Amino acid sequence: MEKKELKILAQNLAHPQGEKGIEIGEMMNATNIGMTLESIKALIIEDNETILEIGHGNGGHVKSIFSLAKNLKYTGIDISETMYHEARKLNKDFENQANFVLYDANKLPFENNVFDKIFTVNTVYFWENPIEFLNEIYRVLKDDGIFVLTFGQRDFMEKLPFTAYNFTLYNNDEMEELVSKSHFTRMKTSEKEEEIKSKTGEETIQRIYTVLTIKK
C-alpha cells in the first residue's frame, strides 16, 4: 500500500468515518474477533451483570455476549459516529439489552461504580492521556469488578506499516508500568498468539497480543 493509503487506514482504525469507515469497521470486527472473544472470556461474565465496552466498533460481536449469561446489560461507547450508527443497526434485535453511546475519548459519561465488567480491545494505542483514562475506568468500575485491556504487543505491532501513523505502542512491561501508575492495584498478564489476515489484506500474519486482567 502507498503511504497515503496507509495514513487513511491508520486514521480509520483510530476513528472510522463514512463509507470507508463502515468498510474498515467490518474488517476490524473480522480481524479482531479472536482478541475480542478472548477478552470477553477473561471477564468471566455472570447473570445480571452490567458490561461496558470501550471502542465497540461496528458491534458485530455483541450478540455473543448475551449468550453467556442471563439478564445482562451491555453498554458500548465509541468516538466514531459512523460506528455508533452501525452498531445500533447491527444490534437492533438487542435494543432492550444493548445501549450505544458517543463520547469524547477523555471522560466516561457515567456515574461512579456502575459497571461489573469493562473491556477494551486495540484502543489503548490512541489514548491521549492513558493514566488519566485508566483512572476514569477505575472510577466507573465497581469495587469487585474486572477490567480487561487487550492490545497487540509492540514487537508485533511495529511490523505493521500503518502503525507508524499516530499509534502509541507498548510491550508488556511498559503496559504494566502504565497501569501501576493509575489507581488500579492488581493485574494478571496473559500472552496469546493467533494467525490472522493482515489489515492491508496482503498477507497472513502471526499476531502476538496480551490480555491484561485488572482489578481494584
mmCIF file of C-alpha atoms in Angstrom:
data_model
loop_
_atom_site.group_PDB
_atom_site.id
_atom_site.type_symbol
_atom_site.label_atom_id
_atom_site.label_comp_id
_atom_site.label_asym_id
_atom_site.label_seq_id
_atom_site.Cartn_x
_atom_site.Cartn_y
_atom_site.Cartn_z
ATOM 1 C CA MET A 1 0.000 0.000 0.000
ATOM 2 C CA GLU A 2 1.114 3.547 -0.694
ATOM 3 C CA LYS A 3 1.947 5.949 2.143
ATOM 4 C CA LYS A 4 -1.267 7.916 1.559
ATOM 5 C CA GLU A 5 -3.355 4.728 1.733
ATOM 6 C CA LEU A 6 -1.622 3.642 4.931
ATOM 7 C CA LYS A 7 -2.346 7.025 6.524
ATOM 8 C CA ILE A 8 -6.036 6.747 5.602
ATOM 9 C CA LEU A 9 -6.148 3.210 7.008
ATOM 10 C CA ALA A 10 -4.491 4.354 10.255
ATOM 11 C CA GLN A 11 -6.923 7.279 10.588
ATOM 12 C CA ASN A 12 -9.914 4.992 10.118
ATOM 13 C CA LEU A 13 -8.593 2.395 12.552
ATOM 14 C CA ALA A 14 -8.452 5.161 15.164
ATOM 15 C CA HIS A 15 -11.693 6.881 14.123
ATOM 16 C CA PRO A 16 -13.753 5.182 11.374
ATOM 17 C CA GLN A 17 -15.751 7.662 9.296
ATOM 18 C CA GLY A 18 -18.153 7.474 6.368
ATOM 19 C CA GLU A 19 -18.352 4.680 3.809
ATOM 20 C CA LYS A 20 -14.643 3.879 4.191
ATOM 21 C CA GLY A 21 -15.151 3.742 7.944
ATOM 22 C CA ILE A 22 -18.009 1.237 7.588
ATOM 23 C CA GLU A 23 -15.803 -0.953 5.407
ATOM 24 C CA ILE A 24 -12.918 -0.769 7.861
ATOM 25 C CA GLY A 25 -15.300 -1.402 10.782
ATOM 26 C CA GLU A 26 -16.321 -4.688 9.150
ATOM 27 C CA MET A 27 -12.683 -5.585 8.571
ATOM 28 C CA MET A 28 -11.737 -4.719 12.162
ATOM 29 C CA ASN A 29 -14.529 -6.877 13.525
ATOM 30 C CA ALA A 30 -13.316 -9.818 11.432
ATOM 31 C CA THR A 31 -9.596 -9.448 12.194
ATOM 32 C CA ASN A 32 -10.080 -8.636 15.881
ATOM 33 C CA ILE A 33 -12.737 -11.226 16.714
ATOM 34 C CA GLY A 34 -10.222 -13.631 18.280
ATOM 35 C CA MET A 35 -8.877 -10.909 20.568
ATOM 36 C CA THR A 36 -12.400 -9.754 21.381
ATOM 37 C CA LEU A 37 -13.682 -13.215 22.301
ATOM 38 C CA GLU A 38 -10.596 -13.894 24.458
ATOM 39 C CA SER A 39 -11.226 -10.594 26.240
ATOM 40 C CA ILE A 40 -14.875 -11.441 26.861
ATOM 41 C CA LYS A 41 -13.842 -14.884 28.154
ATOM 42 C CA ALA A 42 -11.435 -13.247 30.631
ATOM 43 C CA LEU A 43 -14.293 -11.166 32.078
ATOM 44 C CA ILE A 44 -15.992 -14.313 33.470
ATOM 45 C CA ILE A 45 -19.439 -12.847 32.827
ATOM 46 C CA GLU A 46 -22.234 -13.913 35.190
ATOM 47 C CA ASP A 47 -26.012 -13.385 35.343
ATOM 48 C CA ASN A 48 -27.384 -9.887 35.973
ATOM 49 C CA GLU A 49 -24.132 -8.041 35.280
ATOM 50 C CA THR A 50 -23.589 -4.668 33.625
ATOM 51 C CA ILE A 51 -20.858 -4.606 30.995
ATOM 52 C CA LEU A 52 -19.056 -1.686 29.375
ATOM 53 C CA GLU A 53 -17.015 -1.921 26.186
ATOM 54 C CA ILE A 54 -14.755 0.967 25.259
ATOM 55 C CA GLY A 55 -14.448 1.214 21.475
ATOM 56 C CA HIS A 56 -17.204 -1.129 20.304
ATOM 57 C CA GLY A 57 -16.553 -0.699 16.571
ATOM 58 C CA ASN A 58 -19.441 -1.986 14.458
ATOM 59 C CA GLY A 59 -20.660 -4.165 17.345
ATOM 60 C CA GLY A 60 -20.838 -7.332 15.284
ATOM 61 C CA HIS A 61 -19.628 -9.350 18.291
ATOM 62 C CA VAL A 62 -22.105 -8.021 20.870
ATOM 63 C CA LYS A 63 -24.678 -10.787 20.350
ATOM 64 C CA SER A 64 -22.100 -13.341 21.510
ATOM 65 C CA ILE A 65 -22.012 -11.667 24.946
ATOM 66 C CA PHE A 66 -25.721 -12.187 25.579
ATOM 67 C CA SER A 67 -25.373 -15.946 25.088
ATOM 68 C CA LEU A 68 -23.027 -16.202 28.094
ATOM 69 C CA ALA A 69 -25.408 -15.350 30.938
ATOM 70 C CA LYS A 70 -28.923 -14.169 31.759
ATOM 71 C CA ASN A 71 -30.250 -10.645 32.228
ATOM 72 C CA LEU A 72 -27.121 -8.846 31.042
ATOM 73 C CA LYS A 73 -26.929 -5.137 30.301
ATOM 74 C CA TYR A 74 -24.306 -4.051 27.769
ATOM 75 C CA THR A 75 -23.131 -0.505 27.080
ATOM 76 C CA GLY A 76 -20.739 0.272 24.250
ATOM 77 C CA ILE A 77 -19.024 3.623 23.820
ATOM 78 C CA ASP A 78 -17.134 4.917 20.815
ATOM 79 C CA ILE A 79 -15.762 8.194 19.466
ATOM 80 C CA SER A 80 -16.939 7.356 15.939
ATOM 81 C CA GLU A 81 -20.427 8.440 14.938
ATOM 82 C CA THR A 82 -20.188 6.042 11.992
ATOM 83 C CA MET A 83 -19.531 3.073 14.311
ATOM 84 C CA TYR A 84 -22.252 4.261 16.699
ATOM 85 C CA HIS A 85 -24.866 4.075 13.948
ATOM 86 C CA GLU A 86 -23.520 0.782 12.556
ATOM 87 C CA ALA A 87 -23.547 -0.877 15.993
ATOM 88 C CA ARG A 88 -27.114 0.238 16.655
ATOM 89 C CA LYS A 89 -28.200 -1.088 13.266
ATOM 90 C CA LEU A 90 -26.462 -4.453 13.682
ATOM 91 C CA ASN A 91 -27.837 -4.913 17.214
ATOM 92 C CA LYS A 92 -31.415 -3.714 16.772
ATOM 93 C CA ASP A 93 -32.656 -7.135 17.977
ATOM 94 C CA PHE A 94 -30.972 -6.444 21.335
ATOM 95 C CA GLU A 95 -32.064 -2.834 21.867
ATOM 96 C CA ASN A 96 -33.527 -3.691 25.284
ATOM 97 C CA GLN A 97 -30.168 -5.021 26.481
ATOM 98 C CA ALA A 98 -27.592 -3.103 24.432
ATOM 99 C CA ASN A 99 -27.025 0.637 24.647
ATOM 100 C CA PHE A 100 -24.536 2.573 22.495
ATOM 101 C CA VAL A 101 -23.096 5.957 23.447
ATOM 102 C CA LEU A 102 -20.899 8.524 21.689
ATOM 103 C CA TYR A 103 -18.187 10.080 23.865
ATOM 104 C CA ASP A 104 -15.203 12.411 23.567
ATOM 105 C CA ALA A 105 -12.437 9.854 24.316
ATOM 106 C CA ASN A 106 -11.340 11.519 27.565
ATOM 107 C CA LYS A 107 -14.142 11.362 30.134
ATOM 108 C CA LEU A 108 -16.505 8.430 30.583
ATOM 109 C CA PRO A 109 -20.102 9.754 30.733
ATOM 110 C CA PHE A 110 -21.179 7.586 33.678
ATOM 111 C CA GLU A 111 -21.580 7.770 37.451
ATOM 112 C CA ASN A 112 -19.083 6.131 39.820
ATOM 113 C CA ASN A 113 -19.122 2.351 40.432
ATOM 114 C CA VAL A 114 -21.618 1.493 37.681
ATOM 115 C CA PHE A 115 -20.170 -1.499 35.816
ATOM 116 C CA ASP A 116 -19.377 -5.055 36.902
ATOM 117 C CA LYS A 117 -17.130 -5.710 33.917
ATOM 118 C CA ILE A 118 -15.295 -3.412 31.483
ATOM 119 C CA PHE A 119 -13.209 -4.340 28.463
ATOM 120 C CA THR A 120 -11.421 -2.721 25.551
ATOM 121 C CA VAL A 121 -9.595 -4.211 22.570
ATOM 122 C CA ASN A 122 -7.000 -2.401 20.453
ATOM 123 C CA THR A 123 -7.871 1.102 21.641
ATOM 124 C CA VAL A 124 -5.030 1.898 24.055
ATOM 125 C CA TYR A 125 -2.746 2.988 21.187
ATOM 126 C CA PHE A 126 -4.943 6.063 20.710
ATOM 127 C CA TRP A 127 -5.441 7.228 24.324
ATOM 128 C CA GLU A 128 -4.216 10.805 24.679
ATOM 129 C CA ASN A 129 -3.769 10.661 28.467
ATOM 130 C CA PRO A 130 -3.599 6.943 29.319
ATOM 131 C CA ILE A 131 -3.112 7.213 33.087
ATOM 132 C CA GLU A 132 -5.991 9.676 33.428
ATOM 133 C CA PHE A 133 -8.165 7.462 31.257
ATOM 134 C CA LEU A 134 -7.286 4.381 33.316
ATOM 135 C CA ASN A 135 -8.415 6.316 36.376
ATOM 136 C CA GLU A 136 -11.692 7.099 34.610
ATOM 137 C CA ILE A 137 -12.179 3.353 34.051
ATOM 138 C CA TYR A 138 -11.332 2.736 37.710
ATOM 139 C CA ARG A 139 -13.948 5.298 38.711
ATOM 140 C CA VAL A 140 -16.855 3.700 36.842
ATOM 141 C CA LEU A 141 -15.894 0.086 37.714
ATOM 142 C CA LYS A 142 -17.490 -1.494 40.778
ATOM 143 C CA ASP A 143 -15.178 -2.355 43.676
ATOM 144 C CA ASP A 144 -15.254 -6.084 42.914
ATOM 145 C CA GLY A 145 -15.308 -5.571 39.135
ATOM 146 C CA ILE A 146 -12.939 -6.735 36.409
ATOM 147 C CA PHE A 147 -11.345 -4.648 33.676
ATOM 148 C CA VAL A 148 -9.761 -6.400 30.677
ATOM 149 C CA LEU A 149 -7.317 -4.454 28.488
ATOM 150 C CA THR A 150 -6.215 -6.240 25.311
ATOM 151 C CA PHE A 151 -3.518 -4.968 22.953
ATOM 152 C CA GLY A 152 -1.038 -6.096 20.319
ATOM 153 C CA GLN A 153 2.497 -6.210 21.633
ATOM 154 C CA ARG A 154 4.988 -3.612 20.431
ATOM 155 C CA ASP A 155 7.315 -6.086 18.672
ATOM 156 C CA PHE A 156 4.420 -7.380 16.586
ATOM 157 C CA MET A 157 2.713 -4.032 16.012
ATOM 158 C CA GLU A 158 5.912 -2.344 14.779
ATOM 159 C CA LYS A 159 5.947 -4.736 11.825
ATOM 160 C CA LEU A 160 2.607 -3.367 10.582
ATOM 161 C CA PRO A 161 3.160 -0.410 8.209
ATOM 162 C CA PHE A 162 0.131 1.633 9.320
ATOM 163 C CA THR A 163 1.204 1.792 12.987
ATOM 164 C CA ALA A 164 3.805 4.402 12.031
ATOM 165 C CA TYR A 165 0.953 6.931 11.941
ATOM 166 C CA ASN A 166 -0.252 8.126 15.358
ATOM 167 C CA PHE A 167 -0.126 4.789 17.195
ATOM 168 C CA THR A 168 1.481 4.629 20.654
ATOM 169 C CA LEU A 169 2.781 1.091 21.116
ATOM 170 C CA TYR A 170 3.554 -0.868 24.287
ATOM 171 C CA ASN A 171 5.280 -4.060 25.310
ATOM 172 C CA ASN A 172 4.065 -5.940 28.383
ATOM 173 C CA ASP A 173 6.461 -4.250 30.797
ATOM 174 C CA GLU A 174 5.538 -0.783 29.538
ATOM 175 C CA MET A 175 1.822 -1.513 29.828
ATOM 176 C CA GLU A 176 2.143 -2.977 33.310
ATOM 177 C CA GLU A 177 4.136 0.089 34.397
ATOM 178 C CA LEU A 178 1.466 2.354 32.921
ATOM 179 C CA VAL A 179 -1.328 0.561 34.778
ATOM 180 C CA SER A 180 0.680 0.618 38.014
ATOM 181 C CA LYS A 181 0.725 4.436 37.836
ATOM 182 C CA SER A 182 -3.078 4.509 37.875
ATOM 183 C CA HIS A 183 -5.372 3.734 40.822
ATOM 184 C CA PHE A 184 -5.535 0.047 39.857
ATOM 185 C CA THR A 185 -3.535 -2.256 42.125
ATOM 186 C CA ARG A 186 -3.821 -5.812 40.757
ATOM 187 C CA MET A 187 -3.250 -7.246 37.304
ATOM 188 C CA LYS A 188 -2.623 -10.565 35.564
ATOM 189 C CA THR A 189 -0.889 -10.792 32.180
ATOM 190 C CA SER A 190 -1.729 -13.473 29.637
ATOM 191 C CA GLU A 191 0.001 -13.710 26.247
ATOM 192 C CA LYS A 192 -1.851 -15.061 23.209
ATOM 193 C CA GLU A 193 -0.931 -15.874 19.618
ATOM 194 C CA GLU A 194 -3.122 -16.296 16.550
ATOM 195 C CA GLU A 195 -2.911 -16.386 12.761
ATOM 196 C CA ILE A 196 -4.878 -13.640 11.011
ATOM 197 C CA LYS A 197 -5.190 -11.886 7.686
ATOM 198 C CA SER A 198 -3.427 -8.521 7.823
ATOM 199 C CA LYS A 199 -5.461 -5.300 7.767
ATOM 200 C CA THR A 200 -3.833 -4.372 4.479
ATOM 201 C CA GLY A 201 -5.300 -7.618 3.109
ATOM 202 C CA GLU A 202 -1.983 -8.583 1.582
ATOM 203 C CA GLU A 203 -0.785 -11.473 3.759
ATOM 204 C CA THR A 204 -1.404 -13.843 6.644
ATOM 205 C CA ILE A 205 0.471 -12.973 9.825
ATOM 206 C CA GLN A 206 1.067 -14.345 13.325
ATOM 207 C CA ARG A 207 -0.302 -11.863 15.842
ATOM 208 C CA ILE A 208 1.065 -11.809 19.372
ATOM 209 C CA TYR A 209 -1.124 -9.977 21.831
ATOM 210 C CA THR A 210 -1.735 -9.571 25.549
ATOM 211 C CA VAL A 211 -4.885 -9.876 27.621
ATOM 212 C CA LEU A 212 -4.381 -7.875 30.823
ATOM 213 C CA THR A 213 -6.934 -8.649 33.557
ATOM 214 C CA ILE A 214 -7.032 -5.764 36.026
ATOM 215 C CA LYS A 215 -8.759 -5.291 39.382
ATOM 216 C CA LYS A 216 -9.021 -2.578 42.009
#
